[in-house]
PDB file of C-alpha atoms and ligand atoms in Angstrom:
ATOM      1  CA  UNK A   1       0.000   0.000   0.000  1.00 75.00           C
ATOM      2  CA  UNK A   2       1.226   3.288  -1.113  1.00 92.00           C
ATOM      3  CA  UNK A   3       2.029   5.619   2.225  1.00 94.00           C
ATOM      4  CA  UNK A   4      -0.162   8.570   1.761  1.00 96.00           C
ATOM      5  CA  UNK A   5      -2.638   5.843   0.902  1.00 95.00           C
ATOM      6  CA  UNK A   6      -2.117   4.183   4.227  1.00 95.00           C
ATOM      7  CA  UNK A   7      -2.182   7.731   6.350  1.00 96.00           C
ATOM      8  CA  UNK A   8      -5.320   8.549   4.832  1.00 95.00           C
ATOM      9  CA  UNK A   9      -7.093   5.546   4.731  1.00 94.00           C
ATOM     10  CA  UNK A  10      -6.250   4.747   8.622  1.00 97.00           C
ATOM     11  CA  UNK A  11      -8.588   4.741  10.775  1.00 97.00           C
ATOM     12  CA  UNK A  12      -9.140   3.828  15.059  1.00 97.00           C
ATOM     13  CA  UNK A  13     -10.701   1.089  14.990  1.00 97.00           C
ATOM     14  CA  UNK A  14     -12.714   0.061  18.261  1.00 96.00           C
ATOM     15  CA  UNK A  15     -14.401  -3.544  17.292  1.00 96.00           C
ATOM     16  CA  UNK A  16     -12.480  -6.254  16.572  1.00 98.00           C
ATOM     17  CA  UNK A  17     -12.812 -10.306  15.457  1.00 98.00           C
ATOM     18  CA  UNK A  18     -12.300 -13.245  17.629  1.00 96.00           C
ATOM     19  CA  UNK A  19      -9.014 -14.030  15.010  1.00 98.00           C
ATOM     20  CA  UNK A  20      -5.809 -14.744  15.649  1.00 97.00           C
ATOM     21  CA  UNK A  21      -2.794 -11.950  13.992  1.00 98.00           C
ATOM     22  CA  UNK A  22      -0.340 -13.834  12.220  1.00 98.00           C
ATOM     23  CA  UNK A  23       2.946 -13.399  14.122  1.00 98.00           C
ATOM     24  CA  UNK A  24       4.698 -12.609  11.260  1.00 98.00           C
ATOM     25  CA  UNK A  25       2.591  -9.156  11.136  1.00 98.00           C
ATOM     26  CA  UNK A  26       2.774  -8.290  14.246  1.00 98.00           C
ATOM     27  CA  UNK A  27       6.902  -8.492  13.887  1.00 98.00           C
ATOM     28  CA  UNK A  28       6.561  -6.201  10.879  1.00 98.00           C
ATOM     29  CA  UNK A  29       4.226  -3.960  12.659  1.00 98.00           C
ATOM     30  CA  UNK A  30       7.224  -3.931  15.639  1.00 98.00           C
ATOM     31  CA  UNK A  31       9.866  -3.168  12.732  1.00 98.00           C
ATOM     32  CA  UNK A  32       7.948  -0.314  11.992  1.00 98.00           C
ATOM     33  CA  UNK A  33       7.648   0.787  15.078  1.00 98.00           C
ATOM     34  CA  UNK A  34      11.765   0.175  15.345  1.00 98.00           C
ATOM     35  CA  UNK A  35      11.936   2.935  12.523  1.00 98.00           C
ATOM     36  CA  UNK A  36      10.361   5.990  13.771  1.00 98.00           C
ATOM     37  CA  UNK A  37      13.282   9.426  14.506  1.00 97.00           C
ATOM     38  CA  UNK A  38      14.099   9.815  17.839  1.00 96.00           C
ATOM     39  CA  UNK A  39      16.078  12.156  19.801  1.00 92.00           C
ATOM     40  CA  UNK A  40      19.942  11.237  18.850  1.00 91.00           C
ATOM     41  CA  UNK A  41      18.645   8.095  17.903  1.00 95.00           C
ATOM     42  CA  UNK A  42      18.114   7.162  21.243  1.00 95.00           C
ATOM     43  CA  UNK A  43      15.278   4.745  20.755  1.00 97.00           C
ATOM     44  CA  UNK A  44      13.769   5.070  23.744  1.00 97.00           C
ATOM     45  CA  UNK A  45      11.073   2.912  23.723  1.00 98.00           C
ATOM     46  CA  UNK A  46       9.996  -0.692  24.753  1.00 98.00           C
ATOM     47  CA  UNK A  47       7.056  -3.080  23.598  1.00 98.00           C
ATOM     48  CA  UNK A  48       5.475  -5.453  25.547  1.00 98.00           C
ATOM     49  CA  UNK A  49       3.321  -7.405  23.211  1.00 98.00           C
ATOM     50  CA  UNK A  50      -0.054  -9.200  25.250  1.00 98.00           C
ATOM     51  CA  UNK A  51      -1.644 -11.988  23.437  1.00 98.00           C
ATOM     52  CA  UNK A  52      -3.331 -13.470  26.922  1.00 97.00           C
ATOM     53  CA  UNK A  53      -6.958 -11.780  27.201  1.00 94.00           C
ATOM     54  CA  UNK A  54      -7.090 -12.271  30.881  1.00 97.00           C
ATOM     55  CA  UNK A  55      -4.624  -8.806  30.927  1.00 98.00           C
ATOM     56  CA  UNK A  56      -7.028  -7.022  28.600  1.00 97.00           C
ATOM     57  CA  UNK A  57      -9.635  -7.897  31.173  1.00 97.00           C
ATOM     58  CA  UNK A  58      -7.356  -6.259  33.370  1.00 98.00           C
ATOM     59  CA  UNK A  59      -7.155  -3.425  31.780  1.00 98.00           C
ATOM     60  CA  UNK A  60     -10.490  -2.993  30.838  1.00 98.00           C
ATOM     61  CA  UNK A  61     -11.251  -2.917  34.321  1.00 97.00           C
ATOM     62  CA  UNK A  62      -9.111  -0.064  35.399  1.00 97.00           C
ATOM     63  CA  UNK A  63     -10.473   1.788  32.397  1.00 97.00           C
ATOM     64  CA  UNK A  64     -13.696   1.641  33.793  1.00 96.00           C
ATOM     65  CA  UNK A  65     -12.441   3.192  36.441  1.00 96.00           C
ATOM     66  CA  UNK A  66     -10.518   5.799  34.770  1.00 95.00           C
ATOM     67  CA  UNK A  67     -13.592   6.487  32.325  1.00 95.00           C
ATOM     68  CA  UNK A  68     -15.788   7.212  35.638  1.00 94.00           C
ATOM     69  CA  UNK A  69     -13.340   9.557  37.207  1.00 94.00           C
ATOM     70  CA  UNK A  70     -13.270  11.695  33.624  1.00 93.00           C
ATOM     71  CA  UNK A  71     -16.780  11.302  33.224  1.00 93.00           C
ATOM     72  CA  UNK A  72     -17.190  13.268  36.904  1.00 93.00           C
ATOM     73  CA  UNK A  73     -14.393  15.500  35.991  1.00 93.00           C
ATOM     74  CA  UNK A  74     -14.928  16.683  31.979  1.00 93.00           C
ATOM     75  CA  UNK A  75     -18.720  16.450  32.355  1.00 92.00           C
ATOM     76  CA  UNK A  76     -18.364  14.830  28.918  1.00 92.00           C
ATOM     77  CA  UNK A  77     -22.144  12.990  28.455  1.00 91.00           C
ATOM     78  CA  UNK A  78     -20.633  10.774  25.657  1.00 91.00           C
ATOM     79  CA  UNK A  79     -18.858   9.113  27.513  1.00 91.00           C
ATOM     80  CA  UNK A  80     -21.901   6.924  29.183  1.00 87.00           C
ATOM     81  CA  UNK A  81     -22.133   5.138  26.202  1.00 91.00           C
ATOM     82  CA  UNK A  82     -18.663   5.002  25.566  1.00 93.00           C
ATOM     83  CA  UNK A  83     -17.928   1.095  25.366  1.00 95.00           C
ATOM     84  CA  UNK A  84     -14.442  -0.547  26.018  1.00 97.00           C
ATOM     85  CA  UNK A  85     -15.466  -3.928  25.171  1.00 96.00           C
ATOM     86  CA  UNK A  86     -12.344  -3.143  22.028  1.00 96.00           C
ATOM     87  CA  UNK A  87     -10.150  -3.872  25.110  1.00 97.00           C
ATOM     88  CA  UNK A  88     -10.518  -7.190  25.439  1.00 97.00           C
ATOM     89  CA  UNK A  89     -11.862  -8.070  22.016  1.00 97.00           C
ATOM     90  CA  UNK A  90      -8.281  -7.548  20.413  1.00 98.00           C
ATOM     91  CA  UNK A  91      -6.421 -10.205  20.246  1.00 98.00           C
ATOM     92  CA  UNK A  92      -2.961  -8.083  20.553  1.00 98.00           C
ATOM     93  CA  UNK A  93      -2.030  -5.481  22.721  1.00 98.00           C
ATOM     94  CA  UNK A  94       1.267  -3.569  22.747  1.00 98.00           C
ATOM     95  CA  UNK A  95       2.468  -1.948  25.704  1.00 98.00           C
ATOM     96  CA  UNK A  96       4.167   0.933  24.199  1.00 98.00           C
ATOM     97  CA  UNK A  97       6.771   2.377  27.026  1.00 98.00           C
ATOM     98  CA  UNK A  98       9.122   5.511  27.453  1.00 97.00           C
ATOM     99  CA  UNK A  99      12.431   6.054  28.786  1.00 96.00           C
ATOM    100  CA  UNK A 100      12.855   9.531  30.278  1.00 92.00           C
ATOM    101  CA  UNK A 101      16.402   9.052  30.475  1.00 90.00           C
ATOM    102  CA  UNK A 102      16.599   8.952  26.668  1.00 91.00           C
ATOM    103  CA  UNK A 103      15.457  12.263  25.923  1.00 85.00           C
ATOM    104  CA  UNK A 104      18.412  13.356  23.654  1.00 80.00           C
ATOM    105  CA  UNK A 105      19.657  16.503  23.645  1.00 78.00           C
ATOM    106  CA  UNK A 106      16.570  17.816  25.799  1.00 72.00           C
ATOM    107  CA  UNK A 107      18.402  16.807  28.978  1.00 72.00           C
ATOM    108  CA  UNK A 108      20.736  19.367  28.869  1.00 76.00           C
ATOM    109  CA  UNK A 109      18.266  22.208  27.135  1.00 77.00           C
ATOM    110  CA  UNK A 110      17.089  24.824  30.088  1.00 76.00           C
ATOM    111  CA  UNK A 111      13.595  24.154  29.593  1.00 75.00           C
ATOM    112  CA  UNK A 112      13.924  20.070  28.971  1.00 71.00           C
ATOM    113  CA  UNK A 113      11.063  18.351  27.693  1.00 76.00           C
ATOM    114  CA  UNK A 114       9.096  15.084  27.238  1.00 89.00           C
ATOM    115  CA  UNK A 115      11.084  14.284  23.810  1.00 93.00           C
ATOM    116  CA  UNK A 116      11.064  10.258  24.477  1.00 95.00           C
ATOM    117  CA  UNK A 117       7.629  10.353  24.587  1.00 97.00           C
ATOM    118  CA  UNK A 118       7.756  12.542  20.980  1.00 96.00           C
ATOM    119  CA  UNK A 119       9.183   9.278  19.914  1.00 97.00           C
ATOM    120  CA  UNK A 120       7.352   6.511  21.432  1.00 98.00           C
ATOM    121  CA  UNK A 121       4.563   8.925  19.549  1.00 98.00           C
ATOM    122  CA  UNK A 122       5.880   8.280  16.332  1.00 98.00           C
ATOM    123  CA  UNK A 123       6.559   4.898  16.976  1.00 98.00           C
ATOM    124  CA  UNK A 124       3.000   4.547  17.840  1.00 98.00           C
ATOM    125  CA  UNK A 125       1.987   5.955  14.575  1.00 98.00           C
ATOM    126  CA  UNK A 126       4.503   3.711  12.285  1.00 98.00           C
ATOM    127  CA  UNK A 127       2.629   0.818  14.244  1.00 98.00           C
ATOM    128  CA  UNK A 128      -0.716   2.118  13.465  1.00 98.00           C
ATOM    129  CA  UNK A 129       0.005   3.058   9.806  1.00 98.00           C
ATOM    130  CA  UNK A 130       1.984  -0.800   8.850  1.00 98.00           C
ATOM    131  CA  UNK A 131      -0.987  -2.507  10.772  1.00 98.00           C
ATOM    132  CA  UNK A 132      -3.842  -1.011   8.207  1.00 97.00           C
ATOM    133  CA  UNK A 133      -1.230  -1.218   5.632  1.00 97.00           C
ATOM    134  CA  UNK A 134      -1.220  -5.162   6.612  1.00 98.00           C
ATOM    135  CA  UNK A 135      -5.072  -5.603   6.979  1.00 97.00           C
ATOM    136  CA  UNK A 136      -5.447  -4.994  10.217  1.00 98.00           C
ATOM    137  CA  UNK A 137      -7.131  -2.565  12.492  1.00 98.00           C
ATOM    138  CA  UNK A 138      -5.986  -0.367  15.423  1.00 98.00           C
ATOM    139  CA  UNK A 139      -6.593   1.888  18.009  1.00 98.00           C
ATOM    140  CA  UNK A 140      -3.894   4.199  20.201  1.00 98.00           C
ATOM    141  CA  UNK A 141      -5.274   3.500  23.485  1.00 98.00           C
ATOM    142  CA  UNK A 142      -4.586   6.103  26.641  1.00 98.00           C
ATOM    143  CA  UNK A 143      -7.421   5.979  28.980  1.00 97.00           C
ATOM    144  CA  UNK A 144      -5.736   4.299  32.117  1.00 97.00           C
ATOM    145  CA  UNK A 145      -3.846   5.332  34.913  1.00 97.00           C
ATOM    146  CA  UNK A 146      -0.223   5.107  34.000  1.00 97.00           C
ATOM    147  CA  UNK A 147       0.479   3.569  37.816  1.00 97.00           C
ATOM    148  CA  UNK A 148      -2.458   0.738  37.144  1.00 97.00           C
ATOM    149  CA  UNK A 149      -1.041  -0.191  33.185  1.00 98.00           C
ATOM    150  CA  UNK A 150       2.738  -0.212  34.978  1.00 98.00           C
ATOM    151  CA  UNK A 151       1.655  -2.844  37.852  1.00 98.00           C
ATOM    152  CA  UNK A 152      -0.960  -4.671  34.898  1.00 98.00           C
ATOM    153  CA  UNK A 153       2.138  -5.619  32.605  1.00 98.00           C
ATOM    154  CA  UNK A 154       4.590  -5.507  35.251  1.00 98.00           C
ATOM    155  CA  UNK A 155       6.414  -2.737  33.182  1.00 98.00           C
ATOM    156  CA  UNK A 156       8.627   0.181  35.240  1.00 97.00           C
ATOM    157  CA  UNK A 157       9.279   2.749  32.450  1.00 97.00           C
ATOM    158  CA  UNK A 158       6.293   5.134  31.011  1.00 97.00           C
ATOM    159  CA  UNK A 159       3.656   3.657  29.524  1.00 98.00           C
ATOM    160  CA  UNK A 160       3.250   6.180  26.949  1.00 98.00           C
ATOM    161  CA  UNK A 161       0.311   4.144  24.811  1.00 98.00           C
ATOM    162  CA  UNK A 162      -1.366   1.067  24.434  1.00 98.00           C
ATOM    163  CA  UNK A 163      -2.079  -0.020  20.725  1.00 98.00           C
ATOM    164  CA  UNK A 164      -4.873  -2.293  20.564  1.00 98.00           C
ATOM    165  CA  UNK A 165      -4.773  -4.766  17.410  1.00 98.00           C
ATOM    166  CA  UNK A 166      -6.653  -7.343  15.115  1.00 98.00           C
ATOM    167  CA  UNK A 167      -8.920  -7.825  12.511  1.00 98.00           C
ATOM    168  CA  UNK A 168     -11.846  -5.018  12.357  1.00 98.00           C
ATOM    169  CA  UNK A 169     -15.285  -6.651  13.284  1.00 97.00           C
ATOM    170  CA  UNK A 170     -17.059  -3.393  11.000  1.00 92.00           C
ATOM    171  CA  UNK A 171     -15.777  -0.432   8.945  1.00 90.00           C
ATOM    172  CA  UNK A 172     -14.296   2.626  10.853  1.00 86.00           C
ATOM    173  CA  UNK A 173     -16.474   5.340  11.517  1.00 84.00           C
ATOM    174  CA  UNK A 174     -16.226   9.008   9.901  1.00 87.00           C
ATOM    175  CA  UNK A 175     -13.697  11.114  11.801  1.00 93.00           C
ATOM    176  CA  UNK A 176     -13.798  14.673   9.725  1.00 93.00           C
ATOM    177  CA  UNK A 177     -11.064  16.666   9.974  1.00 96.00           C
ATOM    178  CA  UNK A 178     -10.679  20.747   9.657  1.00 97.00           C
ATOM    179  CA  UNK A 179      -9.316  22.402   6.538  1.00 97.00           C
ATOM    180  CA  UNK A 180      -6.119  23.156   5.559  1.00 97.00           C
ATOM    181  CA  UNK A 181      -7.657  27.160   5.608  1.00 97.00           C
ATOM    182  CA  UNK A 182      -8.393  26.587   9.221  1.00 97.00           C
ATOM    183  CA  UNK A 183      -4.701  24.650  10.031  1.00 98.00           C
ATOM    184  CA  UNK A 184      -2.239  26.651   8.128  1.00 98.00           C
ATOM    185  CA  UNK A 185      -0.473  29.376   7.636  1.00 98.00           C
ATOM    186  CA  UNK A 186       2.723  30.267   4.762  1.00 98.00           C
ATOM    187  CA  UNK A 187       5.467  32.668   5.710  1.00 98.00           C
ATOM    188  CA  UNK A 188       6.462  33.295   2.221  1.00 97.00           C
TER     189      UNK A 188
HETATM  190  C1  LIG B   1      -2.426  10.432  22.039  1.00 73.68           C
HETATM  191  C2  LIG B   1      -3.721   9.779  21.630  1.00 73.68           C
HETATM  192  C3  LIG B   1      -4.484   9.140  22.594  1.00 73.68           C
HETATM  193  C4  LIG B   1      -5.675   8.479  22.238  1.00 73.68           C
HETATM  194  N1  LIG B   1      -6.377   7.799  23.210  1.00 73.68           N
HETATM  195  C5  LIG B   1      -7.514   7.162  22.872  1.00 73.68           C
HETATM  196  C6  LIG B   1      -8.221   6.406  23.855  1.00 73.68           C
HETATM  197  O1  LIG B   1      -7.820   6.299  25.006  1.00 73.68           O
HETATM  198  N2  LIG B   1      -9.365   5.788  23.482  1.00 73.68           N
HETATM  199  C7  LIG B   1      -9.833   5.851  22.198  1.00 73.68           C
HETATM  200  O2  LIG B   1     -10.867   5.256  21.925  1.00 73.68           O
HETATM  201  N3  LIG B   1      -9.177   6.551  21.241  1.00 73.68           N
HETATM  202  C8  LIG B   1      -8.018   7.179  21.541  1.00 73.68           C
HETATM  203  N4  LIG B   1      -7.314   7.845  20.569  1.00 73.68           N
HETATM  204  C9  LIG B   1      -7.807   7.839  19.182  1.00 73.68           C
HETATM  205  C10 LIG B   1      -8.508   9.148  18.813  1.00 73.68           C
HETATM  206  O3  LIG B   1      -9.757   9.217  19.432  1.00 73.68           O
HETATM  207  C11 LIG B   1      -8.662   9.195  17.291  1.00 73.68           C
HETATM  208  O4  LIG B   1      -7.389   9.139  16.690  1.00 73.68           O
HETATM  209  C12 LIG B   1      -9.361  10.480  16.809  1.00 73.68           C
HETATM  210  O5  LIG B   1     -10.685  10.521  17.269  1.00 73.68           O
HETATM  211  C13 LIG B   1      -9.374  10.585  15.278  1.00 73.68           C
HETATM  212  O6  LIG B   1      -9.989   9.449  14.712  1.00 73.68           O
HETATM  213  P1  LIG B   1      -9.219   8.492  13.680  1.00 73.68           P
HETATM  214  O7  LIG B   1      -8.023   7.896  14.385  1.00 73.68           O
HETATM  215  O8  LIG B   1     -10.226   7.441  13.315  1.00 73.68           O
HETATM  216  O9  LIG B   1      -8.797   9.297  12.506  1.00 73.68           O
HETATM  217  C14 LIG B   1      -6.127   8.496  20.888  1.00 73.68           C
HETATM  218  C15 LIG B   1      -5.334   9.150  19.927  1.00 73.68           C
HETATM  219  C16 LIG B   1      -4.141   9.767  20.288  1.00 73.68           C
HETATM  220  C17 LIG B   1      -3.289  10.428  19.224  1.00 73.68           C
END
């Protein structure tokens, strides 16, 4: 698939089938991930890839926790009917996490800043990008406590994202996005 196919094409997806993901795609999907810039090349992320369900139950949990505490703090109605059953209906989770200590030259910068987590970003994007580009579905997960997801998957360094992955169970919805009018401005 062509890239600027692939980027505009993707699409979160939040329902997923009861089938297995070939390992061999989820390796290229980790590749990608491998490829994204990062601050003097400092590669400062970590995957922990969860094919047992039992820790998406986990998670899906502590979600519902997390979704309740928003829910009294945004005021956001939606979110009521805002189902996670995507959590545990993927078949593959990756545990995308951070290390602060790899933040390039930011360390030394007067006003440092979070640039491991700029990369895990992109990494997160490369996986989201060669996953529709192999067939697949996904969705960049955040809504968990980052203390909860560390104790979940036994993981000690920031859990910057969870990607959620498999086949999709139903075409994505319609996410619209603003105009380039709205977006951009040339210094010429
Ligand atoms: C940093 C980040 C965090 C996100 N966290 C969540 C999340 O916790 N749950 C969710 O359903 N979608 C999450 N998303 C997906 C966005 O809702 C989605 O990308 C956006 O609505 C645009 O839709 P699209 O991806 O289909 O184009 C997240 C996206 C980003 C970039």
């Amino acid at each position: 698939m062509d890239c600027i196919e692939a980027i505009m094409n993707r699409r979160s997806c939040r329902s997923f089938l009861d089938k297995k993901v070939e390992e061999d795609k989820i390796l290229k999907i980790l590749e990608c991930a491998t490829y994204a810039p990062s601050p003097a090349n400092k590669q400062p992320w970590e995957f922990t890839v969860v094919l047992d369900r039992e820790y998406g139950k986990r998670l899906k949990e502590e979600s519902e926790k997390t979704k309740a505490y928003l829910a009294s703090r945004s005021g956001w109605k939606w979110l009521e009917s805002f189902d996670l059953d995507f959590v545990t209906q993927a078949p593959v989770l990756i545990v995308v996490t951070g290390d602060p200590s790899k933040n390039g030259a930011e360390q030394f910068l007067n006003e440092p800043g979070k640039c491991y987590v700029d990369a895990c970003s992109a990494a997160i994007q490369n996986m989201c990008l060669a996953a529709h580009s192999l067939g697949l579905g996904s969705l960049w997960y955040t809504l968990y406590e980052k203390e909860s997801a560390k104790e979940i998957f036994g993981v000690d360094k920031d859990p910057v994202g969870i990607v959620c992955i498999g086949y999709p169970a139903a075409p994505p919805g319609v996410t619209r996005r603003k105009s380039l009018e709205e977006k951009v401005r040339f210094i010429r």
